[in-house]
CSV table of C-alpha atoms in Angstrom, one decimal:
chain,number,residue,atom,x,y,z
P,288,MET,CA,-18.2,22.4,22.8
P,289,ALA,CA,-21.7,22.4,21.4
P,290,TRP,CA,-22.4,19.6,19.0
P,291,ALA,CA,-25.1,20.2,16.3
P,292,TYR,CA,-26.2,16.7,15.7
P,293,ASP,CA,-27.3,13.6,17.6
P,294,THR,CA,-25.5,11.1,15.3
P,295,TYR,CA,-22.1,11.4,13.6
P,296,VAL,CA,-21.5,9.0,10.7
P,297,PHE,CA,-17.9,8.6,9.5
P,298,ASP,CA,-16.2,7.2,6.5
P,299,PHE,CA,-12.9,5.4,7.5
P,300,TYR,CA,-10.1,5.2,4.9
P,301,GLY,CA,-9.1,8.6,3.7
P,302,THR,CA,-11.2,10.4,6.3
P,303,LEU,CA,-10.1,9.1,9.7
P,304,ALA,CA,-7.1,7.0,8.5
P,305,ASP,CA,-4.4,7.5,6.0
P,306,ILE,CA,-3.7,4.2,4.2
P,307,ARG,CA,-1.5,3.1,1.3
P,308,THR,CA,-1.6,-0.4,-0.2
P,309,ASP,CA,0.1,-1.9,-3.3
P,310,GLU,CA,-1.3,-5.1,-4.8
P,311,GLU,CA,0.8,-4.7,-8.0
P,312,ASP,CA,4.2,-5.3,-6.3
P,313,PRO,CA,5.4,-8.7,-7.7
P,314,ARG,CA,7.0,-9.4,-4.3
P,315,VAL,CA,3.6,-9.4,-2.7
P,316,TRP,CA,2.5,-12.2,-4.9
P,317,GLU,CA,5.7,-14.2,-4.5
P,318,ALA,CA,5.4,-13.9,-0.7
P,319,PHE,CA,1.7,-14.7,-0.7
P,320,CYS,CA,2.2,-17.7,-3.0
P,321,TRP,CA,5.0,-19.0,-0.6
P,322,GLU,CA,2.7,-18.7,2.4
P,323,LEU,CA,-0.2,-20.4,0.7
P,324,ARG,CA,1.9,-23.3,-0.5
P,325,LEU,CA,3.0,-23.8,3.1
P,326,ARG,CA,-0.7,-24.1,3.9
P,327,GLY,CA,-1.2,-26.8,1.3
P,328,MET,CA,-2.3,-24.8,-1.7
P,329,ASP,CA,-0.8,-25.3,-5.1
P,330,TRP,CA,0.0,-21.9,-6.8
P,331,THR,CA,2.5,-20.0,-8.7
P,332,PRO,CA,2.7,-16.2,-8.2
P,333,GLU,CA,1.3,-15.5,-11.7
P,334,ARG,CA,-1.5,-18.0,-11.5
P,335,LEU,CA,-2.4,-16.8,-8.0
P,336,LYS,CA,-2.7,-13.2,-8.9
P,337,ALA,CA,-4.8,-14.0,-12.0
P,338,GLN,CA,-7.1,-16.3,-10.1
P,339,TYR,CA,-7.5,-13.7,-7.3
P,340,LEU,CA,-8.5,-11.0,-9.7
P,341,ARG,CA,-10.9,-13.3,-11.6
P,342,LEU,CA,-12.6,-14.4,-8.4
P,343,CYS,CA,-13.0,-10.8,-7.3
P,344,GLU,CA,-14.7,-9.9,-10.6
P,345,GLU,CA,-17.0,-13.0,-10.3
P,346,ASN,CA,-18.0,-12.3,-6.7
P,347,LEU,CA,-18.8,-8.6,-7.6
P,348,ALA,CA,-20.9,-9.8,-10.5
P,349,GLU,CA,-22.8,-12.1,-8.2
P,350,LYS,CA,-23.4,-9.3,-5.8
P,351,GLU,CA,-24.7,-7.1,-8.6
P,352,ALA,CA,-27.1,-9.8,-9.7
P,353,GLU,CA,-28.4,-10.1,-6.2
P,354,LEU,CA,-29.1,-6.4,-6.0
P,355,GLN,CA,-30.9,-6.5,-9.3
P,356,LYS,CA,-33.0,-9.4,-8.1
P,357,ARG,CA,-33.9,-7.5,-4.9
P,358,GLY,CA,-34.8,-4.4,-7.0
P,359,LEU,CA,-32.0,-2.3,-5.3
P,360,SER,CA,-29.6,0.1,-7.0
P,361,GLY,CA,-25.9,-0.3,-6.6
P,362,PRO,CA,-23.0,-0.1,-6.7
P,363,ALA,CA,-22.5,-3.6,-5.4
P,364,GLU,CA,-19.6,-4.7,-3.2
P,365,ALA,CA,-17.7,-7.9,-3.3
P,366,ASP,CA,-17.1,-10.0,-0.2
P,367,ILE,CA,-13.4,-10.7,0.2
P,368,ARG,CA,-13.9,-13.6,2.6
P,369,GLN,CA,-15.9,-15.4,-0.1
P,370,VAL,CA,-13.1,-14.6,-2.5
P,371,PHE,CA,-10.5,-16.2,-0.3
P,372,LEU,CA,-12.8,-19.2,0.4
P,373,ALA,CA,-13.0,-19.8,-3.3
P,374,LEU,CA,-9.3,-19.2,-3.7
P,375,GLY,CA,-8.5,-21.9,-1.2
P,376,LYS,CA,-10.8,-24.3,-3.0
P,377,ALA,CA,-9.2,-23.5,-6.3
P,378,GLY,CA,-5.8,-24.2,-4.8
P,379,GLY,CA,-6.8,-27.6,-3.5
P,380,LYS,CA,-7.6,-26.8,0.1
P,381,ALA,CA,-11.0,-26.1,1.7
P,382,LEU,CA,-10.7,-23.3,4.2
P,383,SER,CA,-12.9,-22.6,7.2
P,384,HIS,CA,-14.3,-19.0,7.6
P,385,GLY,CA,-11.7,-18.4,10.3
P,386,GLU,CA,-8.9,-19.7,8.0
P,387,ALA,CA,-10.1,-17.5,5.2
P,388,ASP,CA,-10.0,-14.5,7.5
P,389,GLY,CA,-6.5,-15.4,8.4
P,390,VAL,CA,-5.5,-15.6,4.8
P,391,ALA,CA,-7.2,-12.2,4.1
P,392,ARG,CA,-5.2,-10.6,7.0
P,393,LEU,CA,-2.0,-12.1,5.6
P,394,PHE,CA,-2.7,-10.7,2.2
P,395,ARG,CA,-3.5,-7.3,3.6
P,396,ALA,CA,-0.3,-7.3,5.7
P,397,LEU,CA,1.8,-8.0,2.6
P,398,THR,CA,0.1,-5.2,0.6
P,399,LEU,CA,0.1,-2.6,3.3
P,400,LYS,CA,2.6,0.2,3.0
P,401,LYS,CA,1.2,2.7,5.5
P,402,LEU,CA,-1.6,2.9,8.0
P,403,ARG,CA,-2.1,5.7,10.5
P,404,LEU,CA,-4.8,7.9,11.9
P,405,PHE,CA,-5.1,11.5,10.7
P,406,GLU,CA,-4.3,14.1,13.3
P,407,GLY,CA,-7.1,14.6,15.8
P,408,ALA,CA,-9.1,11.6,14.7
P,409,ASP,CA,-9.0,9.7,18.0
P,410,ALA,CA,-9.6,12.8,20.1
P,411,LEU,CA,-12.6,13.7,18.0
P,412,LEU,CA,-14.2,10.3,18.3
P,413,ALA,CA,-13.6,10.2,22.0
P,414,ALA,CA,-15.2,13.6,22.4
P,415,LEU,CA,-18.2,12.7,20.3
P,416,GLY,CA,-18.7,9.5,22.3
P,417,LYS,CA,-19.4,11.4,25.5
P,418,GLY,CA,-23.0,12.0,26.3
P,419,ARG,CA,-25.9,10.6,24.3
P,420,ARG,CA,-24.5,11.1,20.8
P,421,GLN,CA,-24.1,8.1,18.5
P,422,VAL,CA,-20.9,7.6,16.6
P,423,ILE,CA,-21.2,5.2,13.6
P,424,LEU,CA,-18.8,4.0,11.0
P,425,LEU,CA,-20.3,3.6,7.5
P,426,THR,CA,-17.5,2.6,5.1
P,427,ASN,CA,-16.8,1.0,1.8
P,428,ALA,CA,-14.5,-1.7,3.0
P,429,GLN,CA,-14.0,-5.4,3.9
P,430,SER,CA,-14.5,-6.6,7.5
P,431,ALA,CA,-11.6,-9.1,7.2
P,432,PHE,CA,-9.3,-6.1,6.6
P,433,THR,CA,-11.0,-3.2,8.4
P,434,VAL,CA,-12.0,-4.7,11.8
P,435,PRO,CA,-8.3,-5.7,12.6
P,436,GLU,CA,-7.1,-2.3,11.4
P,437,LEU,CA,-9.6,-0.5,13.6
P,438,GLU,CA,-8.3,-2.4,16.6
P,439,TYR,CA,-4.7,-1.8,15.6
P,440,LEU,CA,-5.4,1.9,15.4
P,441,GLY,CA,-7.2,1.7,18.8
P,442,ILE,CA,-10.5,3.3,17.6
P,443,GLY,CA,-12.8,0.3,17.2
P,444,ARG,CA,-14.2,0.9,20.6
P,445,ARG,CA,-15.1,4.5,19.7
P,446,PHE,CA,-18.0,3.4,17.5
P,447,HIS,CA,-21.5,2.4,18.7
P,448,GLN,CA,-22.0,0.6,15.4
P,449,ILE,CA,-19.8,-0.4,12.5
P,450,ILE,CA,-21.4,-0.9,9.1
P,451,ILE,CA,-19.1,-2.3,6.4
P,452,SER,CA,-20.1,-2.6,2.7
P,453,GLY,CA,-18.5,-6.0,2.1
P,454,ASP,CA,-20.9,-7.5,4.7
P,455,HIS,CA,-23.9,-6.3,2.8
P,456,GLY,CA,-23.0,-6.6,-0.9
P,457,VAL,CA,-23.7,-2.9,-1.5
P,458,ARG,CA,-21.7,0.2,-1.0
P,459,LYS,CA,-21.9,4.0,-0.9
P,460,PRO,CA,-23.4,6.0,-2.5
P,461,SER,CA,-26.2,3.5,-2.9
P,462,PRO,CA,-29.3,4.5,-0.9
P,463,ALA,CA,-29.7,0.8,0.0
P,464,PHE,CA,-26.4,1.1,1.9
P,465,PHE,CA,-27.4,4.3,3.6
P,466,ASP,CA,-30.7,2.6,4.5
P,467,LEU,CA,-28.8,0.4,6.9
P,468,LEU,CA,-28.5,3.5,9.1
P,469,THR,CA,-32.3,3.4,9.6
P,470,ALA,CA,-32.0,-0.1,11.0
P,471,ALA,CA,-29.3,1.3,13.3
P,472,GLY,CA,-31.8,3.8,14.7
P,473,VAL,CA,-30.5,6.9,13.0
P,474,ASP,CA,-32.7,9.9,12.5
P,475,LYS,CA,-31.4,11.3,9.2
P,476,ARG,CA,-32.7,14.8,10.2
P,477,ARG,CA,-30.4,14.7,13.2
P,478,ALA,CA,-27.4,13.0,11.6
P,479,LEU,CA,-24.2,14.2,9.9
P,480,MET,CA,-22.0,12.3,7.4
P,481,ILE,CA,-18.2,13.0,7.4
P,482,GLY,CA,-16.2,11.8,4.5
P,483,ASN,CA,-13.5,12.5,1.9
P,484,ASP,CA,-15.3,11.3,-1.2
P,485,ASP,CA,-17.8,13.8,-2.4
P,486,ALA,CA,-19.7,11.3,-4.7
P,487,CYS,CA,-19.9,8.5,-2.2
P,488,ASP,CA,-20.1,10.3,1.1
P,489,CYS,CA,-21.6,13.7,0.4
P,490,HIS,CA,-23.9,13.1,-2.6
P,491,GLY,CA,-24.8,9.7,-1.2
P,492,ALA,CA,-25.8,11.3,2.1
P,493,ALA,CA,-27.7,14.1,0.4
P,494,GLN,CA,-29.7,11.6,-1.7
P,495,TRP,CA,-30.6,9.8,1.5
P,496,GLY,CA,-31.6,13.1,3.2
P,497,MET,CA,-28.6,13.6,5.5
P,498,ASP,CA,-26.3,16.6,6.0
P,499,SER,CA,-22.6,16.1,5.4
P,500,LEU,CA,-19.1,17.5,5.8
P,501,TYR,CA,-16.5,17.1,3.1
P,502,ILE,CA,-12.8,16.9,4.0
P,503,ARG,CA,-10.3,16.8,1.2
P,504,THR,CA,-7.3,14.5,1.8
P,505,GLU,CA,-4.5,13.0,-0.3
P,506,GLN,CA,-6.8,10.0,-0.9
P,507,SER,CA,-9.8,12.0,-2.1
P,508,PRO,CA,-10.8,11.4,-5.7
P,509,PRO,CA,-11.3,14.5,-7.9
P,510,LEU,CA,-14.6,16.3,-7.2
P,511,SER,CA,-17.5,14.9,-9.2
P,512,GLY,CA,-19.0,18.4,-9.4
P,513,PRO,CA,-20.4,21.0,-7.0
P,514,LEU,CA,-21.0,19.8,-3.5
P,515,PRO,CA,-24.6,19.3,-2.4
P,516,GLY,CA,-26.4,22.2,-0.8
P,517,ASN,CA,-26.5,20.5,2.6
P,518,CYS,CA,-22.7,19.7,2.5
P,519,ARG,CA,-20.1,21.9,4.1
P,520,PRO,CA,-16.3,21.6,3.2
P,521,ILE,CA,-13.9,21.6,6.2
P,522,GLY,CA,-10.2,21.8,6.3
P,523,SER,CA,-9.5,19.4,9.1
P,524,LEU,CA,-11.3,17.0,11.5
P,525,SER,CA,-11.0,19.7,14.2
P,526,ALA,CA,-13.8,21.6,12.4
P,527,VAL,CA,-16.4,18.8,12.9
P,528,ARG,CA,-19.3,20.1,14.9
């Protein structure tokens, strides 16, 4: 098979992996509250949910302010590890970074309803990884959730570099987030973005100067408008070239 690019940049959720989560289920907050109380934190399910949502909003506002201070355009991205560190403090227990990651993984496990790779995802990544091509993950996500899920699905090793928005306080389609690809040694003229969100993945890539492929899945938001001129729609991952 002839590959047209030197670097293939993938979105994760909705592109390579099908995921369903539910943070509104009251049983999630009851179980989460129970586990945190066992770890020495004083919560009720109602207070816990309200505090979590408030801390997420506050952290996002902080990240937005940091971007403005640096003269960068957003959208900003919250850092969920910082949220759980603050949640522990509010509940009366200081958490280490490792403990905060553990609490984050617990919360994710409680909210997770489905997680699986789309057909052909692993085979595609394996094929791309042969030779001198770079395979990079560029995703709007949180490391505390995503890194374990990449390992669970068995594809973490397929990527030469993994770039996750929560680690940088900014997300797609911000050019500031795509600029991280430059630091990763990516030549935008020889790179291709593959994603299921036309605004974040395709228009974001076009604004940065990179070609893209758009794949519509059940998790894709409605199209924001016409696809960019350097974007090609595909029906499945098998059409990536």
